[in-house]
Amino acid sequence: RKEVEQDPGPFNVPEGATVAFNCTYSNSASQSFFWYRQDCRKEPKLLMSVYSSGNEDGRFTAQLNRASQYISLLIRDSKLSDSATYLCVVNTNAGKSTFGDGTTLTVKP
Amino acid sequence: NAGVTQTPKFQVLKTGQSMTLQCAQDMNHEYMSWYRQDPGMGLRLIHYSVGAGITDQGEVPNGYNVSRSTTEDFPLRLLSAAPSQTSVYFCASSYSTRLNTEAFFGQGTRLTVV
């Protein structure tokens, strides 16, 4: 079993749709959690950190459930520019980052 | 701001050749790491370093060596290239992984081993 597992996708949605991605992690020692965005053939870039209380940044909302070892990302009012691969990332306190395989989102007109 | 600089951007090697992928950051970050990304997959950790003089293995270290003689530089050496090492390699740095700090990535090195 992989340490970090994401919805396999791909997700194809119309503009304006709401879409949610899920991620589970197996290492209970995990300390910090992130969503990164990766555009085709480019380097990953931080979308948002994920906090226990949940956090929101504009149209994006991230949630963390430590008991269930589960992270989610909700995108509201999808834009064409949201088309990308979304990577779930989990860090341990020992300095190790583990990436999920990513979920690809295509937003269509 | 340079951020994380990787060189080269593209490289073709013959099986058995060795080479070093360079990575430098100018943000005085403690933590640096190397990943490989194969098609349709996430990033897999090769080696990482939590500070100058300290390195450790990640998920897929075989066939690769690293060293961290300075805070700024973290080169990745391929000892004897194999076709299975054809991949995109990303170097990343962050201030710390003990806090919710952002990792900054280089633009990647696309390596083909023939």
PDB file of C-alpha atoms in Angstrom:
ATOM      1  CA  ARG A   1       0.000   0.000   0.000  1.00  0.00           C
ATOM      2  CA  LYS A   2       1.342   3.461  -0.871  1.00  0.00           C
ATOM      3  CA  GLU A   3       2.014   5.896   1.965  1.00  0.00           C
ATOM      4  CA  VAL A   4      -0.063   8.590   0.277  1.00  0.00           C
ATOM      5  CA  GLU A   5      -2.981   7.677  -1.968  1.00  0.00           C
ATOM      6  CA  GLN A   6      -5.066  10.010  -4.055  1.00  0.00           C
ATOM      7  CA  ASP A   7      -8.200   9.700  -6.136  1.00  0.00           C
ATOM      8  CA  PRO A   8      -6.949   8.301  -9.458  1.00  0.00           C
ATOM      9  CA  GLY A   9      -8.945  10.701 -11.606  1.00  0.00           C
ATOM     10  CA  PRO A  10      -8.935  12.146 -14.186  1.00  0.00           C
ATOM     11  CA  PHE A  11     -11.636  14.632 -13.392  1.00  0.00           C
ATOM     12  CA  ASN A  12     -13.291  16.370 -16.341  1.00  0.00           C
ATOM     13  CA  VAL A  13     -15.681  19.108 -15.258  1.00  0.00           C
ATOM     14  CA  PRO A  14     -17.425  22.080 -16.868  1.00  0.00           C
ATOM     15  CA  GLU A  15     -16.523  25.633 -15.941  1.00  0.00           C
ATOM     16  CA  GLY A  16     -18.294  26.705 -12.774  1.00  0.00           C
ATOM     17  CA  ALA A  17     -18.468  23.209 -11.308  1.00  0.00           C
ATOM     18  CA  THR A  18     -17.417  22.271  -7.808  1.00  0.00           C
ATOM     19  CA  VAL A  19     -14.916  19.425  -7.581  1.00  0.00           C
ATOM     20  CA  ALA A  20     -13.378  17.630  -4.606  1.00  0.00           C
ATOM     21  CA  PHE A  21     -10.183  15.608  -4.367  1.00  0.00           C
ATOM     22  CA  ASN A  22      -9.380  13.163  -1.613  1.00  0.00           C
ATOM     23  CA  CYS A  23      -6.106  11.923  -0.206  1.00  0.00           C
ATOM     24  CA  THR A  24      -5.315   9.368   2.508  1.00  0.00           C
ATOM     25  CA  TYR A  25      -2.003   8.786   4.281  1.00  0.00           C
ATOM     26  CA  SER A  26      -0.800   5.795   6.240  1.00  0.00           C
ATOM     27  CA  ASN A  27       1.992   7.213   8.450  1.00  0.00           C
ATOM     28  CA  SER A  28       0.462   8.343  11.726  1.00  0.00           C
ATOM     29  CA  ALA A  29       3.694  10.275  12.494  1.00  0.00           C
ATOM     30  CA  SER A  30       2.935  12.690   9.659  1.00  0.00           C
ATOM     31  CA  GLN A  31       3.152  16.288  10.817  1.00  0.00           C
ATOM     32  CA  SER A  32       2.350  18.639   7.973  1.00  0.00           C
ATOM     33  CA  PHE A  33       0.193  18.455   4.896  1.00  0.00           C
ATOM     34  CA  PHE A  34       0.010  20.320   1.618  1.00  0.00           C
ATOM     35  CA  TRP A  35      -1.636  20.520  -1.762  1.00  0.00           C
ATOM     36  CA  TYR A  36       0.636  21.326  -4.686  1.00  0.00           C
ATOM     37  CA  ARG A  37      -0.346  22.146  -8.241  1.00  0.00           C
ATOM     38  CA  GLN A  38       1.663  20.893 -11.216  1.00  0.00           C
ATOM     39  CA  ASP A  39       1.112  22.137 -14.741  1.00  0.00           C
ATOM     40  CA  CYS A  40       2.111  19.953 -17.654  1.00  0.00           C
ATOM     41  CA  ARG A  41       5.876  19.339 -17.715  1.00  0.00           C
ATOM     42  CA  LYS A  42       6.491  22.033 -15.115  1.00  0.00           C
ATOM     43  CA  GLU A  43       7.681  21.967 -11.536  1.00  0.00           C
ATOM     44  CA  PRO A  44       5.160  21.599  -8.681  1.00  0.00           C
ATOM     45  CA  LYS A  45       4.143  24.762  -6.877  1.00  0.00           C
ATOM     46  CA  LEU A  46       2.489  25.139  -3.503  1.00  0.00           C
ATOM     47  CA  LEU A  47      -1.268  25.647  -3.713  1.00  0.00           C
ATOM     48  CA  MET A  48      -1.973  25.633   0.015  1.00  0.00           C
ATOM     49  CA  SER A  49      -0.991  24.129   3.336  1.00  0.00           C
ATOM     50  CA  VAL A  50      -3.622  22.079   5.150  1.00  0.00           C
ATOM     51  CA  TYR A  51      -4.369  22.809   8.797  1.00  0.00           C
ATOM     52  CA  SER A  52      -6.324  20.764  11.323  1.00  0.00           C
ATOM     53  CA  SER A  53      -8.986  23.430  11.586  1.00  0.00           C
ATOM     54  CA  GLY A  54      -9.457  23.525   7.828  1.00  0.00           C
ATOM     55  CA  ASN A  55      -8.491  26.502   5.748  1.00  0.00           C
ATOM     56  CA  GLU A  56      -9.765  28.428   2.772  1.00  0.00           C
ATOM     57  CA  ASP A  57      -8.063  30.496   0.103  1.00  0.00           C
ATOM     58  CA  GLY A  58     -10.553  32.066  -2.258  1.00  0.00           C
ATOM     59  CA  ARG A  59     -12.262  29.276  -4.189  1.00  0.00           C
ATOM     60  CA  PHE A  60     -10.087  26.586  -2.589  1.00  0.00           C
ATOM     61  CA  THR A  61     -10.835  24.854   0.713  1.00  0.00           C
ATOM     62  CA  ALA A  62      -8.589  22.265   2.352  1.00  0.00           C
ATOM     63  CA  GLN A  63      -9.576  19.942   5.178  1.00  0.00           C
ATOM     64  CA  LEU A  64      -7.577  17.577   7.380  1.00  0.00           C
ATOM     65  CA  ASN A  65      -8.952  14.723   9.457  1.00  0.00           C
ATOM     66  CA  ARG A  66      -6.111  13.328  11.574  1.00  0.00           C
ATOM     67  CA  ALA A  67      -8.224  10.583  13.101  1.00  0.00           C
ATOM     68  CA  SER A  68      -9.094   9.185   9.679  1.00  0.00           C
ATOM     69  CA  GLN A  69      -5.728  10.212   8.151  1.00  0.00           C
ATOM     70  CA  TYR A  70      -7.538  11.953   5.342  1.00  0.00           C
ATOM     71  CA  ILE A  71      -7.032  15.233   3.470  1.00  0.00           C
ATOM     72  CA  SER A  72      -9.329  16.884   0.975  1.00  0.00           C
ATOM     73  CA  LEU A  73      -9.279  19.774  -1.459  1.00  0.00           C
ATOM     74  CA  LEU A  74     -12.461  21.457  -2.674  1.00  0.00           C
ATOM     75  CA  ILE A  75     -12.446  23.772  -5.670  1.00  0.00           C
ATOM     76  CA  ARG A  76     -15.557  25.900  -6.174  1.00  0.00           C
ATOM     77  CA  ASP A  77     -16.555  27.714  -9.367  1.00  0.00           C
ATOM     78  CA  SER A  78     -13.901  25.952 -11.465  1.00  0.00           C
ATOM     79  CA  LYS A  79     -12.028  28.035 -14.017  1.00  0.00           C
ATOM     80  CA  LEU A  80     -10.299  26.879 -17.199  1.00  0.00           C
ATOM     81  CA  SER A  81      -7.033  27.937 -15.535  1.00  0.00           C
ATOM     82  CA  ASP A  82      -7.576  25.391 -12.748  1.00  0.00           C
ATOM     83  CA  SER A  83      -6.754  22.598 -15.217  1.00  0.00           C
ATOM     84  CA  ALA A  84      -3.648  20.922 -13.778  1.00  0.00           C
ATOM     85  CA  THR A  85      -2.518  17.977 -11.703  1.00  0.00           C
ATOM     86  CA  TYR A  86      -3.039  18.330  -7.956  1.00  0.00           C
ATOM     87  CA  LEU A  87      -0.547  16.600  -5.684  1.00  0.00           C
ATOM     88  CA  CYS A  88      -1.159  15.717  -2.053  1.00  0.00           C
ATOM     89  CA  VAL A  89       2.028  15.952   0.045  1.00  0.00           C
ATOM     90  CA  VAL A  90       2.642  14.663   3.547  1.00  0.00           C
ATOM     91  CA  ASN A  91       5.726  15.459   5.657  1.00  0.00           C
ATOM     92  CA  THR A  92       7.055  13.655   8.701  1.00  0.00           C
ATOM     93  CA  ASN A  93       8.941  15.472  11.434  1.00  0.00           C
ATOM     94  CA  ALA A  94      12.081  13.607  10.362  1.00  0.00           C
ATOM     95  CA  GLY A  95      12.247  15.687   7.212  1.00  0.00           C
ATOM     96  CA  LYS A  96      10.744  13.305   4.712  1.00  0.00           C
ATOM     97  CA  SER A  97       8.140  14.402   2.170  1.00  0.00           C
ATOM     98  CA  THR A  98       5.911  11.876   0.446  1.00  0.00           C
ATOM     99  CA  PHE A  99       3.876  12.764  -2.636  1.00  0.00           C
ATOM    100  CA  GLY A 100       0.720  11.186  -3.906  1.00  0.00           C
ATOM    101  CA  ASP A 101       0.562  10.265  -7.584  1.00  0.00           C
ATOM    102  CA  GLY A 102      -1.623  13.266  -8.298  1.00  0.00           C
ATOM    103  CA  THR A 103      -5.132  13.825  -9.598  1.00  0.00           C
ATOM    104  CA  THR A 104      -5.551  15.433 -13.002  1.00  0.00           C
ATOM    105  CA  LEU A 105      -8.274  18.016 -13.433  1.00  0.00           C
ATOM    106  CA  THR A 106      -9.495  19.281 -16.792  1.00  0.00           C
ATOM    107  CA  VAL A 107     -11.982  22.131 -16.741  1.00  0.00           C
ATOM    108  CA  LYS A 108     -13.886  22.488 -20.009  1.00  0.00           C
ATOM    109  CA  PRO A 109     -15.778  25.478 -21.409  1.00  0.00           C
TER     110      PRO A 109
ATOM    111  CA  ASN B   1      15.364  36.055  -7.334  1.00  0.00           C
ATOM    112  CA  ALA B   2      17.017  32.851  -8.547  1.00  0.00           C
ATOM    113  CA  GLY B   3      15.359  30.468  -6.059  1.00  0.00           C
ATOM    114  CA  VAL B   4      16.295  26.876  -6.944  1.00  0.00           C
ATOM    115  CA  THR B   5      18.442  26.429 -10.030  1.00  0.00           C
ATOM    116  CA  GLN B   6      18.908  23.058 -11.682  1.00  0.00           C
ATOM    117  CA  THR B   7      21.292  22.247 -14.494  1.00  0.00           C
ATOM    118  CA  PRO B   8      21.175  20.876 -17.078  1.00  0.00           C
ATOM    119  CA  LYS B   9      17.541  21.136 -18.235  1.00  0.00           C
ATOM    120  CA  PHE B  10      17.918  18.239 -20.682  1.00  0.00           C
ATOM    121  CA  GLN B  11      20.441  15.412 -20.894  1.00  0.00           C
ATOM    122  CA  VAL B  12      20.868  12.239 -22.916  1.00  0.00           C
ATOM    123  CA  LEU B  13      23.232   9.592 -21.548  1.00  0.00           C
ATOM    124  CA  LYS B  14      24.403   6.254 -22.779  1.00  0.00           C
ATOM    125  CA  THR B  15      23.968   3.237 -20.536  1.00  0.00           C
ATOM    126  CA  GLY B  16      26.878   3.015 -18.130  1.00  0.00           C
ATOM    127  CA  GLN B  17      27.847   6.679 -18.268  1.00  0.00           C
ATOM    128  CA  SER B  18      27.982   8.733 -15.086  1.00  0.00           C
ATOM    129  CA  MET B  19      26.942  12.324 -14.579  1.00  0.00           C
ATOM    130  CA  THR B  20      26.058  14.877 -11.935  1.00  0.00           C
ATOM    131  CA  LEU B  21      22.862  16.877 -11.841  1.00  0.00           C
ATOM    132  CA  GLN B  22      23.472  20.231 -10.212  1.00  0.00           C
ATOM    133  CA  CYS B  23      21.136  21.976  -7.785  1.00  0.00           C
ATOM    134  CA  ALA B  24      21.717  25.295  -6.063  1.00  0.00           C
ATOM    135  CA  GLN B  25      19.481  27.488  -3.910  1.00  0.00           C
ATOM    136  CA  ASP B  26      20.060  31.016  -2.726  1.00  0.00           C
ATOM    137  CA  MET B  27      17.412  31.175   0.006  1.00  0.00           C
ATOM    138  CA  ASN B  28      19.582  29.800   2.846  1.00  0.00           C
ATOM    139  CA  HIS B  29      17.238  26.817   3.201  1.00  0.00           C
ATOM    140  CA  GLU B  30      18.158  23.967   5.546  1.00  0.00           C
ATOM    141  CA  TYR B  31      16.327  21.255   3.719  1.00  0.00           C
ATOM    142  CA  MET B  32      17.041  20.069   0.192  1.00  0.00           C
ATOM    143  CA  SER B  33      15.852  17.023  -1.652  1.00  0.00           C
ATOM    144  CA  TRP B  34      15.890  15.222  -4.973  1.00  0.00           C
ATOM    145  CA  TYR B  35      12.884  13.574  -6.586  1.00  0.00           C
ATOM    146  CA  ARG B  36      12.221  11.680  -9.754  1.00  0.00           C
ATOM    147  CA  GLN B  37       8.907  11.770 -11.574  1.00  0.00           C
ATOM    148  CA  ASP B  38       7.945   9.096 -14.059  1.00  0.00           C
ATOM    149  CA  PRO B  39       5.021   9.548 -16.491  1.00  0.00           C
ATOM    150  CA  GLY B  40       1.633   9.567 -14.774  1.00  0.00           C
ATOM    151  CA  MET B  41       3.155   9.299 -11.346  1.00  0.00           C
ATOM    152  CA  GLY B  42       3.870  11.520  -8.412  1.00  0.00           C
ATOM    153  CA  LEU B  43       7.309  12.502  -7.207  1.00  0.00           C
ATOM    154  CA  ARG B  44       9.409   9.845  -5.509  1.00  0.00           C
ATOM    155  CA  LEU B  45      12.060  10.908  -3.030  1.00  0.00           C
ATOM    156  CA  ILE B  46      15.592   9.837  -3.944  1.00  0.00           C
ATOM    157  CA  HIS B  47      17.765  11.492  -1.275  1.00  0.00           C
ATOM    158  CA  TYR B  48      17.371  14.404   1.066  1.00  0.00           C
ATOM    159  CA  SER B  49      19.443  16.593   3.363  1.00  0.00           C
ATOM    160  CA  VAL B  50      18.427  18.453   6.507  1.00  0.00           C
ATOM    161  CA  GLY B  51      21.583  20.563   6.543  1.00  0.00           C
ATOM    162  CA  ALA B  52      25.177  20.818   5.341  1.00  0.00           C
ATOM    163  CA  GLY B  53      27.043  17.572   5.954  1.00  0.00           C
ATOM    164  CA  ILE B  54      23.863  15.545   6.548  1.00  0.00           C
ATOM    165  CA  THR B  55      22.174  13.371   3.926  1.00  0.00           C
ATOM    166  CA  ASP B  56      19.742  10.488   4.058  1.00  0.00           C
ATOM    167  CA  GLN B  57      18.083   8.064   1.705  1.00  0.00           C
ATOM    168  CA  GLY B  58      14.583   8.432   0.436  1.00  0.00           C
ATOM    169  CA  GLU B  59      12.266   5.954  -1.211  1.00  0.00           C
ATOM    170  CA  VAL B  60      14.354   5.158  -4.337  1.00  0.00           C
ATOM    171  CA  PRO B  61      18.078   5.799  -3.564  1.00  0.00           C
ATOM    172  CA  ASN B  62      19.696   2.945  -5.505  1.00  0.00           C
ATOM    173  CA  GLY B  63      22.000   4.091  -8.293  1.00  0.00           C
ATOM    174  CA  TYR B  64      22.297   7.650  -6.948  1.00  0.00           C
ATOM    175  CA  ASN B  65      24.716   9.426  -4.603  1.00  0.00           C
ATOM    176  CA  VAL B  66      24.470  12.844  -2.998  1.00  0.00           C
ATOM    177  CA  SER B  67      26.596  15.110  -0.856  1.00  0.00           C
ATOM    178  CA  ARG B  68      25.908  18.410   0.913  1.00  0.00           C
ATOM    179  CA  SER B  69      29.167  20.221   1.499  1.00  0.00           C
ATOM    180  CA  THR B  70      27.527  23.651   1.569  1.00  0.00           C
ATOM    181  CA  THR B  71      24.065  24.937   2.441  1.00  0.00           C
ATOM    182  CA  GLU B  72      23.559  26.156  -1.131  1.00  0.00           C
ATOM    183  CA  ASP B  73      24.451  23.102  -3.217  1.00  0.00           C
ATOM    184  CA  PHE B  74      23.069  19.587  -3.364  1.00  0.00           C
ATOM    185  CA  PRO B  75      24.345  17.661  -6.420  1.00  0.00           C
ATOM    186  CA  LEU B  76      22.918  14.306  -7.458  1.00  0.00           C
ATOM    187  CA  ARG B  77      25.302  11.810  -9.000  1.00  0.00           C
ATOM    188  CA  LEU B  78      24.289   8.949 -11.267  1.00  0.00           C
ATOM    189  CA  LEU B  79      27.006   6.353 -10.883  1.00  0.00           C
ATOM    190  CA  SER B  80      26.314   4.159 -13.923  1.00  0.00           C
ATOM    191  CA  ALA B  81      23.246   5.257 -15.864  1.00  0.00           C
ATOM    192  CA  ALA B  82      20.582   2.704 -16.733  1.00  0.00           C
ATOM    193  CA  PRO B  83      17.495   3.051 -18.976  1.00  0.00           C
ATOM    194  CA  SER B  84      15.344   2.682 -15.831  1.00  0.00           C
ATOM    195  CA  GLN B  85      16.725   6.041 -14.699  1.00  0.00           C
ATOM    196  CA  THR B  86      15.071   7.824 -17.614  1.00  0.00           C
ATOM    197  CA  SER B  87      12.870  10.308 -15.820  1.00  0.00           C
ATOM    198  CA  VAL B  88      12.336  13.943 -14.895  1.00  0.00           C
ATOM    199  CA  TYR B  89      14.379  14.945 -11.858  1.00  0.00           C
ATOM    200  CA  PHE B  90      13.361  17.755  -9.542  1.00  0.00           C
ATOM    201  CA  CYS B  91      15.406  19.365  -6.825  1.00  0.00           C
ATOM    202  CA  ALA B  92      13.575  21.144  -4.012  1.00  0.00           C
ATOM    203  CA  SER B  93      14.449  23.216  -0.973  1.00  0.00           C
ATOM    204  CA  SER B  94      12.547  24.487   2.023  1.00  0.00           C
ATOM    205  CA  TYR B  95      13.333  26.434   5.161  1.00  0.00           C
ATOM    206  CA  SER B  96      12.323  23.520   7.338  1.00  0.00           C
ATOM    207  CA  THR B  97      10.045  20.537   7.236  1.00  0.00           C
ATOM    208  CA  ARG B  98       9.276  20.843  10.930  1.00  0.00           C
ATOM    209  CA  LEU B  99       7.020  23.780  10.140  1.00  0.00           C
ATOM    210  CA  ASN B 100       4.367  24.236   7.488  1.00  0.00           C
ATOM    211  CA  THR B 101       6.876  25.754   5.093  1.00  0.00           C
ATOM    212  CA  GLU B 102       6.687  25.797   1.331  1.00  0.00           C
ATOM    213  CA  ALA B 103       9.014  23.671  -0.777  1.00  0.00           C
ATOM    214  CA  PHE B 104      10.449  25.445  -3.804  1.00  0.00           C
ATOM    215  CA  PHE B 105      11.281  23.339  -6.828  1.00  0.00           C
ATOM    216  CA  GLY B 106      13.757  23.761  -9.616  1.00  0.00           C
ATOM    217  CA  GLN B 107      12.522  23.582 -13.198  1.00  0.00           C
ATOM    218  CA  GLY B 108      13.542  19.966 -13.563  1.00  0.00           C
ATOM    219  CA  THR B 109      16.080  17.979 -15.549  1.00  0.00           C
ATOM    220  CA  ARG B 110      14.726  15.713 -18.257  1.00  0.00           C
ATOM    221  CA  LEU B 111      17.101  12.765 -18.462  1.00  0.00           C
ATOM    222  CA  THR B 112      17.017  10.068 -21.132  1.00  0.00           C
ATOM    223  CA  VAL B 113      19.279   7.029 -20.863  1.00  0.00           C
ATOM    224  CA  VAL B 114      19.691   5.084 -24.102  1.00  0.00           C
TER     225      VAL B 114
END
